[in-house]
Structure formats: structure tokens, C-alpha cells
mmCIF file of N, CA and C in Angstrom:
data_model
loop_
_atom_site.group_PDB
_atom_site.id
_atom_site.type_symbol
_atom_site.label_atom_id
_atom_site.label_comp_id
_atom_site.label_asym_id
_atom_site.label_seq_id
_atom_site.Cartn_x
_atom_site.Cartn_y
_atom_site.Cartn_z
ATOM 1 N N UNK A 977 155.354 -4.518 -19.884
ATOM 2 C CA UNK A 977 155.992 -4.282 -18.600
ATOM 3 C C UNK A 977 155.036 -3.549 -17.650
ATOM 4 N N UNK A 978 154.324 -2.258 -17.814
ATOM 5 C CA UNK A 978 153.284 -1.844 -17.156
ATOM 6 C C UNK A 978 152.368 -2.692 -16.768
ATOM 7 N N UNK A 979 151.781 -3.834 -17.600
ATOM 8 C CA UNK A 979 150.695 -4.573 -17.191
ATOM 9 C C UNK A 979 151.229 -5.499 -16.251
ATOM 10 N N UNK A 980 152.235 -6.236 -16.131
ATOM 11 C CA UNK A 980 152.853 -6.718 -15.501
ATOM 12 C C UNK A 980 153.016 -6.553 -14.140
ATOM 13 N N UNK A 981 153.901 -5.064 -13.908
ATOM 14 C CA UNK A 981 154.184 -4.390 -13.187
ATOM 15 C C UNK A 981 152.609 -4.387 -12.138
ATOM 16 N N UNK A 982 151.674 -3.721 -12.806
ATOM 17 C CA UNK A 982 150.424 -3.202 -12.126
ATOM 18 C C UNK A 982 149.637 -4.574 -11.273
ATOM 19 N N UNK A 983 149.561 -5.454 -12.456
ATOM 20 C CA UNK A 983 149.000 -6.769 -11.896
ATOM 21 C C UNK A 983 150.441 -7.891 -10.696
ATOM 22 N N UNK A 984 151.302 -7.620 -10.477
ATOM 23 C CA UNK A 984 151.962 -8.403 -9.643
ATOM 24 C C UNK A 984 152.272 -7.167 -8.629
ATOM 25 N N UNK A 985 152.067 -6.262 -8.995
ATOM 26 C CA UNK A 985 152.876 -5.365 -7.621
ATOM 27 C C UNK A 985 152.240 -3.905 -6.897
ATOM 28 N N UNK A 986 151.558 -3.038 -8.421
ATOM 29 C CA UNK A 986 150.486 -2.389 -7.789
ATOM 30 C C UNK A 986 149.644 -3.004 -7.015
ATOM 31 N N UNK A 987 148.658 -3.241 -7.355
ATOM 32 C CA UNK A 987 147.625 -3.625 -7.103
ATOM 33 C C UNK A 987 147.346 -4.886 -5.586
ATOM 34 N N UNK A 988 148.035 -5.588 -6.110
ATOM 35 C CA UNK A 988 148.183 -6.400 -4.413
ATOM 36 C C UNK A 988 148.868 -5.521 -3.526
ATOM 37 N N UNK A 989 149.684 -5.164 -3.394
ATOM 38 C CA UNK A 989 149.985 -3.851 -2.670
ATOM 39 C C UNK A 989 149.241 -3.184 -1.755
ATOM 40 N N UNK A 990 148.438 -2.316 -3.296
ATOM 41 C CA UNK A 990 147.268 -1.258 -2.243
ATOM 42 C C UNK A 990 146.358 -2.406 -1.801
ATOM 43 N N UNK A 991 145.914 -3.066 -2.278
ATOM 44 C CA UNK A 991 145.257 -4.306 -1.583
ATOM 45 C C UNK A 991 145.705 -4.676 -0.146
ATOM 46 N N UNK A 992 147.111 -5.074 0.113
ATOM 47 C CA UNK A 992 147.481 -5.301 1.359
ATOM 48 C C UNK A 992 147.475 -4.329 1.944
ATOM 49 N N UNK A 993 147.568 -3.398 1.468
ATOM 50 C CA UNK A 993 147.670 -1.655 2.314
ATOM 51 C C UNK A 993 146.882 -1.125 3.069
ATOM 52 N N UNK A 994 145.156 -1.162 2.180
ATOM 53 C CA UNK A 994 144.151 -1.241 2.690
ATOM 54 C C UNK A 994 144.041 -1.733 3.669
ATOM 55 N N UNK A 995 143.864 -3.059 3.750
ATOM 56 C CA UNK A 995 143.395 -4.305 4.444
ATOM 57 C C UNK A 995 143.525 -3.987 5.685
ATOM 58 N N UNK A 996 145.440 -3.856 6.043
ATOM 59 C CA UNK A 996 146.310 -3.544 6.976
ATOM 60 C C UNK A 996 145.939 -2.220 7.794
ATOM 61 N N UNK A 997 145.104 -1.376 6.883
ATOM 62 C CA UNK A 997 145.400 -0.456 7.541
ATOM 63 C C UNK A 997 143.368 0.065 8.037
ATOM 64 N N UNK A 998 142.864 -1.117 7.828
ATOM 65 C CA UNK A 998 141.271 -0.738 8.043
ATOM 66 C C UNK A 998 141.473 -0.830 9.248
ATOM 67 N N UNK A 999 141.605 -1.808 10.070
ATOM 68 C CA UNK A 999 141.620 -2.272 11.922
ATOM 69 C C UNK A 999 142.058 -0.532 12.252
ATOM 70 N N UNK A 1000 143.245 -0.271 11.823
ATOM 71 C CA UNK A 1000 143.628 1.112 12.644
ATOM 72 C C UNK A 1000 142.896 2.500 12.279
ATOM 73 N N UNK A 1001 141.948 2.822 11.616
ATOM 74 C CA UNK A 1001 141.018 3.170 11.092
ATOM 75 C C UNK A 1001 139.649 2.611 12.349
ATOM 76 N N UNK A 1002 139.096 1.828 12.015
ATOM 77 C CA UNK A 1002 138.310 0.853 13.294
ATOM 78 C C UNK A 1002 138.779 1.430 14.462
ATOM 79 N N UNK A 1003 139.723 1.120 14.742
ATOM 80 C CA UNK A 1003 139.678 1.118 16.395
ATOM 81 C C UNK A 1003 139.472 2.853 16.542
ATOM 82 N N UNK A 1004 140.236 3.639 16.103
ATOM 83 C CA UNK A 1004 139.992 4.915 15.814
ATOM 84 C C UNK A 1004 138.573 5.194 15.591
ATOM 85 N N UNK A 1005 137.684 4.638 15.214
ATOM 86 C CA UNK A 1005 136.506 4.872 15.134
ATOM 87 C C UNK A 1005 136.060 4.468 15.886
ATOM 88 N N UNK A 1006 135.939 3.364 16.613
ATOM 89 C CA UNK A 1006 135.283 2.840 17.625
ATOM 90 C C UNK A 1006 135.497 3.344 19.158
ATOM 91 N N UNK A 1007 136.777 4.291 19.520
ATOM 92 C CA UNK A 1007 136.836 5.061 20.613
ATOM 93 C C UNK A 1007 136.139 6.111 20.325
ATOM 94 N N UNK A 1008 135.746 6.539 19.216
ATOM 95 C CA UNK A 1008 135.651 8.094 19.072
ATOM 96 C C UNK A 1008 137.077 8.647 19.011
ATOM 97 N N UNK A 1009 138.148 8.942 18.357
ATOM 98 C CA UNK A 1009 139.202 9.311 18.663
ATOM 99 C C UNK A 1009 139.386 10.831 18.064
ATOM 100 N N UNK A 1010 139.411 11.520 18.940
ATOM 101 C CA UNK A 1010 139.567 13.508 19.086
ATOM 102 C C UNK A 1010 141.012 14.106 19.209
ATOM 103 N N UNK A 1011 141.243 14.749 18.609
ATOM 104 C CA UNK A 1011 142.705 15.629 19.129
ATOM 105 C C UNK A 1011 142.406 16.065 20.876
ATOM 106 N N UNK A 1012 143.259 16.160 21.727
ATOM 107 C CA UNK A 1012 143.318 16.999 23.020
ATOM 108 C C UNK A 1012 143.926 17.968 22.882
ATOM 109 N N UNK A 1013 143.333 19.246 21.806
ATOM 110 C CA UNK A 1013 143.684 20.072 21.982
ATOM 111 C C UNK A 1013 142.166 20.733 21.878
ATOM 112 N N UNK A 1014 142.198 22.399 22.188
ATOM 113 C CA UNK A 1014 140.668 22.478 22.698
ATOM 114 C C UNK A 1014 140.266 22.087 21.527
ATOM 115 N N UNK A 1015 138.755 22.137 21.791
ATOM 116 C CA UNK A 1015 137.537 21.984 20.561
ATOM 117 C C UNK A 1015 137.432 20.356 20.039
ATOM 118 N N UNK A 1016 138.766 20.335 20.647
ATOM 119 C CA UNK A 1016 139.035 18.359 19.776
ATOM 120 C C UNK A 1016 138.348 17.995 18.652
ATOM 121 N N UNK A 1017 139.178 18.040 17.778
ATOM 122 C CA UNK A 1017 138.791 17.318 16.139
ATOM 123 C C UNK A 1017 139.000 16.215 16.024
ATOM 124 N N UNK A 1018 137.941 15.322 15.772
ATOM 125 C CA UNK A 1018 138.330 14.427 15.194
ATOM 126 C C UNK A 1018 139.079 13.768 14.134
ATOM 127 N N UNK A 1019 139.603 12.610 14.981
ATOM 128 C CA UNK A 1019 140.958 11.742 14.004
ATOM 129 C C UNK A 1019 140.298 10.889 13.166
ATOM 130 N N UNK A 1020 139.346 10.385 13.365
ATOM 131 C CA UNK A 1020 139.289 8.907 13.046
ATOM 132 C C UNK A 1020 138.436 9.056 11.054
ATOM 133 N N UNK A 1021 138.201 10.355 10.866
ATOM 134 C CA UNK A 1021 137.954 10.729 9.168
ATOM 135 C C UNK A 1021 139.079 10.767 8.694
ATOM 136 N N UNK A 1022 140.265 11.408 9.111
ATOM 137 C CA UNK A 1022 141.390 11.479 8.622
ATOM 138 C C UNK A 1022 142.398 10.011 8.541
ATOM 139 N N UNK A 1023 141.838 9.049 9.220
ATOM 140 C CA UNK A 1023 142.372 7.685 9.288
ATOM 141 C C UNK A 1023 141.861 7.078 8.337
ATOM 142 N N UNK A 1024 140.080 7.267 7.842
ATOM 143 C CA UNK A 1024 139.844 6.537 6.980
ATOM 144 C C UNK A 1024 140.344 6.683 5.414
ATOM 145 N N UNK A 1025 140.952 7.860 5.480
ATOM 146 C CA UNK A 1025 141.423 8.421 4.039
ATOM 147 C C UNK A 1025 142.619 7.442 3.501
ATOM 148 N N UNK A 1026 143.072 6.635 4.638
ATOM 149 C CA UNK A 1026 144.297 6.029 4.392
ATOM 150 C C UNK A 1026 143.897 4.694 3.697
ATOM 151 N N UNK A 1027 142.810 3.988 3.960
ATOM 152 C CA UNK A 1027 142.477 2.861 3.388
ATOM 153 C C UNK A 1027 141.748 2.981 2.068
ATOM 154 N N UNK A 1028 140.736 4.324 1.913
ATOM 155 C CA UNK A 1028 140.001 4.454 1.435
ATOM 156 C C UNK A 1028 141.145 4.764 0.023
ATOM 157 N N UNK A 1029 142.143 5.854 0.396
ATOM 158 C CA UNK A 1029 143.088 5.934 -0.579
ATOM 159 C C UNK A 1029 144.001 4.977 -1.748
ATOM 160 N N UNK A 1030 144.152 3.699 -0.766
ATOM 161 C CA UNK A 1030 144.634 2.533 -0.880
ATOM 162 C C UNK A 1030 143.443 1.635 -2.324
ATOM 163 N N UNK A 1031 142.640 2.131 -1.663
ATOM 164 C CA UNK A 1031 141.445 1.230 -2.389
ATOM 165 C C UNK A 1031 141.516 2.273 -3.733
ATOM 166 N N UNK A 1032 141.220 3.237 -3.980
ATOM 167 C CA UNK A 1032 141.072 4.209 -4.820
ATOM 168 C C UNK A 1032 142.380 4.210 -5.916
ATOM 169 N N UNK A 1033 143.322 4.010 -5.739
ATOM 170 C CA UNK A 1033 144.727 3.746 -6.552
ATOM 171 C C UNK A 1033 144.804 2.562 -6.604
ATOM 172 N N UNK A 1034 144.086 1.333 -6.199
ATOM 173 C CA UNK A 1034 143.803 -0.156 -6.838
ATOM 174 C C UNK A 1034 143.011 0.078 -7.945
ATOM 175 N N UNK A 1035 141.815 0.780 -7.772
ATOM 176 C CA UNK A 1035 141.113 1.042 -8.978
ATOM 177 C C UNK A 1035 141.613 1.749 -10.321
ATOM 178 N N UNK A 1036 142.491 2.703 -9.747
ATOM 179 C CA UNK A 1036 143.656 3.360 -11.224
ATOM 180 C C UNK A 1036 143.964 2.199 -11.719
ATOM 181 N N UNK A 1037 144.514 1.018 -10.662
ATOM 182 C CA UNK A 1037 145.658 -0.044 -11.487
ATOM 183 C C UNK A 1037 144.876 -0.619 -12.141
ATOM 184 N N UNK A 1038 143.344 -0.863 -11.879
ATOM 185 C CA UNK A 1038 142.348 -1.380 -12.856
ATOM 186 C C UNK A 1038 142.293 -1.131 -13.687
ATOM 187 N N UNK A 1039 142.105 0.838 -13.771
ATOM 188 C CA UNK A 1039 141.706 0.952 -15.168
ATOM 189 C C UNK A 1039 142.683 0.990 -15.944
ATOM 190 N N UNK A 1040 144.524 1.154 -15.553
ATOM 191 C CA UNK A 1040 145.073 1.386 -16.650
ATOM 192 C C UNK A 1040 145.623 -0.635 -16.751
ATOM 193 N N UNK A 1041 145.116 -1.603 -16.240
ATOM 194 C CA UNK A 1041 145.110 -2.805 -16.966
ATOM 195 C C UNK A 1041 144.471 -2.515 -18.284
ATOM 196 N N UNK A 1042 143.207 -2.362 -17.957
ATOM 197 C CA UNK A 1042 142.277 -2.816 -18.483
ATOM 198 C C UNK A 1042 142.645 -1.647 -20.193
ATOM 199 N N UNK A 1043 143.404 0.180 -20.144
ATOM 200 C CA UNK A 1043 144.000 0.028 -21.010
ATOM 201 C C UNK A 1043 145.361 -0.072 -21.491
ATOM 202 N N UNK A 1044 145.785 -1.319 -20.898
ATOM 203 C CA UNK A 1044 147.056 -1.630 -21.085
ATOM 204 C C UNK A 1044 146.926 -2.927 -22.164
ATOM 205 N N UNK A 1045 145.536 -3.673 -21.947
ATOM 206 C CA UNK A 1045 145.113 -4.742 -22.652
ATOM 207 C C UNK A 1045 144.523 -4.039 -24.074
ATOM 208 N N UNK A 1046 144.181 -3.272 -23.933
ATOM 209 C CA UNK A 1046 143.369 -2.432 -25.019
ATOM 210 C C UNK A 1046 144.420 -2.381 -25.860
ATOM 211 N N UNK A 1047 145.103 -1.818 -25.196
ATOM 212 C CA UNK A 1047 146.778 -1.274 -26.255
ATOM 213 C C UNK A 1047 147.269 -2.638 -26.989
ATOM 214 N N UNK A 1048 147.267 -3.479 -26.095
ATOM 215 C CA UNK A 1048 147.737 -4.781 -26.623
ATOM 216 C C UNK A 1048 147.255 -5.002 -28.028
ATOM 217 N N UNK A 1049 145.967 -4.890 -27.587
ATOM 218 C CA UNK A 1049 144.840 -5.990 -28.773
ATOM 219 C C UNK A 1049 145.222 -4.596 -30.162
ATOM 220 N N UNK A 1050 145.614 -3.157 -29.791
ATOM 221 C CA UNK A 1050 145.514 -2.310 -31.131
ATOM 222 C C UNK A 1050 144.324 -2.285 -31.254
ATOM 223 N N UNK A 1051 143.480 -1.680 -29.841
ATOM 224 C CA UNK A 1051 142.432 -1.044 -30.221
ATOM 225 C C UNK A 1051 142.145 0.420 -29.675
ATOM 226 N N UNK A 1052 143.142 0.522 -28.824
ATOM 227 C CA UNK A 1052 143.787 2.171 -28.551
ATOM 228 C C UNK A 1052 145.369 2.525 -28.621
ATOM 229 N N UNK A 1053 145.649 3.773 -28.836
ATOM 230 C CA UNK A 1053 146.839 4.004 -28.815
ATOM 231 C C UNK A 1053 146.914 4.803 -27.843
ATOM 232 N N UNK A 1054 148.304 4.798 -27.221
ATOM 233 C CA UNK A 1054 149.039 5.258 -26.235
ATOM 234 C C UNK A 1054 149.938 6.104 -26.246
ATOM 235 N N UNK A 1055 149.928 7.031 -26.254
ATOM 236 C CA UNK A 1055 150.938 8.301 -26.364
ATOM 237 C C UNK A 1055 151.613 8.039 -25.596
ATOM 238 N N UNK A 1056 152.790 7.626 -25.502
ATOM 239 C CA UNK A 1056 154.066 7.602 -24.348
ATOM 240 C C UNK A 1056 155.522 8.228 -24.693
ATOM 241 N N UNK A 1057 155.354 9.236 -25.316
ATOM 242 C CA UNK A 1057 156.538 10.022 -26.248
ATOM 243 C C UNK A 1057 157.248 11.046 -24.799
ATOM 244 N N UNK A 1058 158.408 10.933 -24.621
ATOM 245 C CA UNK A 1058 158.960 11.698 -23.909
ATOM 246 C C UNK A 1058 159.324 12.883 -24.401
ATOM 247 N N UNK A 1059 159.273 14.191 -23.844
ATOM 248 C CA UNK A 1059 159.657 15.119 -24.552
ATOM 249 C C UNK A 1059 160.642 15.972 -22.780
ATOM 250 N N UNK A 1060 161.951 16.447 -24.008
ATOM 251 C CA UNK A 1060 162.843 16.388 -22.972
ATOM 252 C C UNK A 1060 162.794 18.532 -22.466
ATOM 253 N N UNK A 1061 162.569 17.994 -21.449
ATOM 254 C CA UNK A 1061 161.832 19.845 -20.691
ATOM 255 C C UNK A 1061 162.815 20.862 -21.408
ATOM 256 N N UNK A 1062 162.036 22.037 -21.573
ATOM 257 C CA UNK A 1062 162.782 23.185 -22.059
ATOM 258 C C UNK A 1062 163.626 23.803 -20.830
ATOM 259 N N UNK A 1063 164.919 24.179 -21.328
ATOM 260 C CA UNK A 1063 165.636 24.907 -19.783
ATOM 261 C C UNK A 1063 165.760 26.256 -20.647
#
């Protein structure tokens, strides 16, 4: 179900996420885009975090395919034991 999950829905996802969200990133970069408040900081680093982020949690979904297949074949094990919180 995880591998599943990651390969039909993570992963194209942040894929489309990215994609979608580079142009607005771009144009932000390509004005120079500053806060108007004094000193003006720039926006357009804080825009790229959004795609760059996108891309960066595609690569998680990579690696936990890649051991989600591992698990498959029984050549790693997976601790997935719930343990129910102390109150």
C-alpha cells in the first residue's frame, strides 16, 4: 500500500507542484521582487523554497520506494510497530 500510494500519488504530486509553482518563483525573480517595507527584503529566495521543497519530498518518495521494494524482496526489515503513547 505505501509503494503504491507513493508511486501514484506522492510523487506526481510534488512533481506537479513543483512544475506549477517554478513560473511564480520566475517571475518573482525576474522583477527583482522586494518587500516595501524599509530596507526591502527580498521575496523571490523565499519563493524558490516552494518548488525547491516540492522537488526535495519527491526525492523522500524515491527513497522510501526504493525501500519499500527492498522490504518486498526480504532484504530489509521495517520496523512499523505502533506503540500506543504513555498518558
Amino acid at each position: 500500500l505505501d509503494l503504491i500510494g507513493t508511486l501514484c500519488f506522492l510523487i506526481p504530486a510534488c512533481l506537479l507542484l513543483s512544475w506549477l509553482s517554478w513560473p511564480f518563483f520566475m517571475q518573482a525573480y525576474a522583477v527583482g521582487e522586494a518587500s516595501s517595507n524599509a530596507g526591502g527584503l527580498l521575496r523571490w529566495p523565499i519563493k524558490f523554497v516552494i518548488p525547491a521543497g516540492f522537488v526535495m519530498l519527491a526525492l523522500q518518495g524515491v527513497s522510501e520506494v526504493i525501500k519499500r521494494i527492498a522490504a518486498l524482496q526480504n532484504l530489509v526489515t521495517i520496523d512499523a510497530k505502533y506503540e500506543r503513547p504513555m498518558q
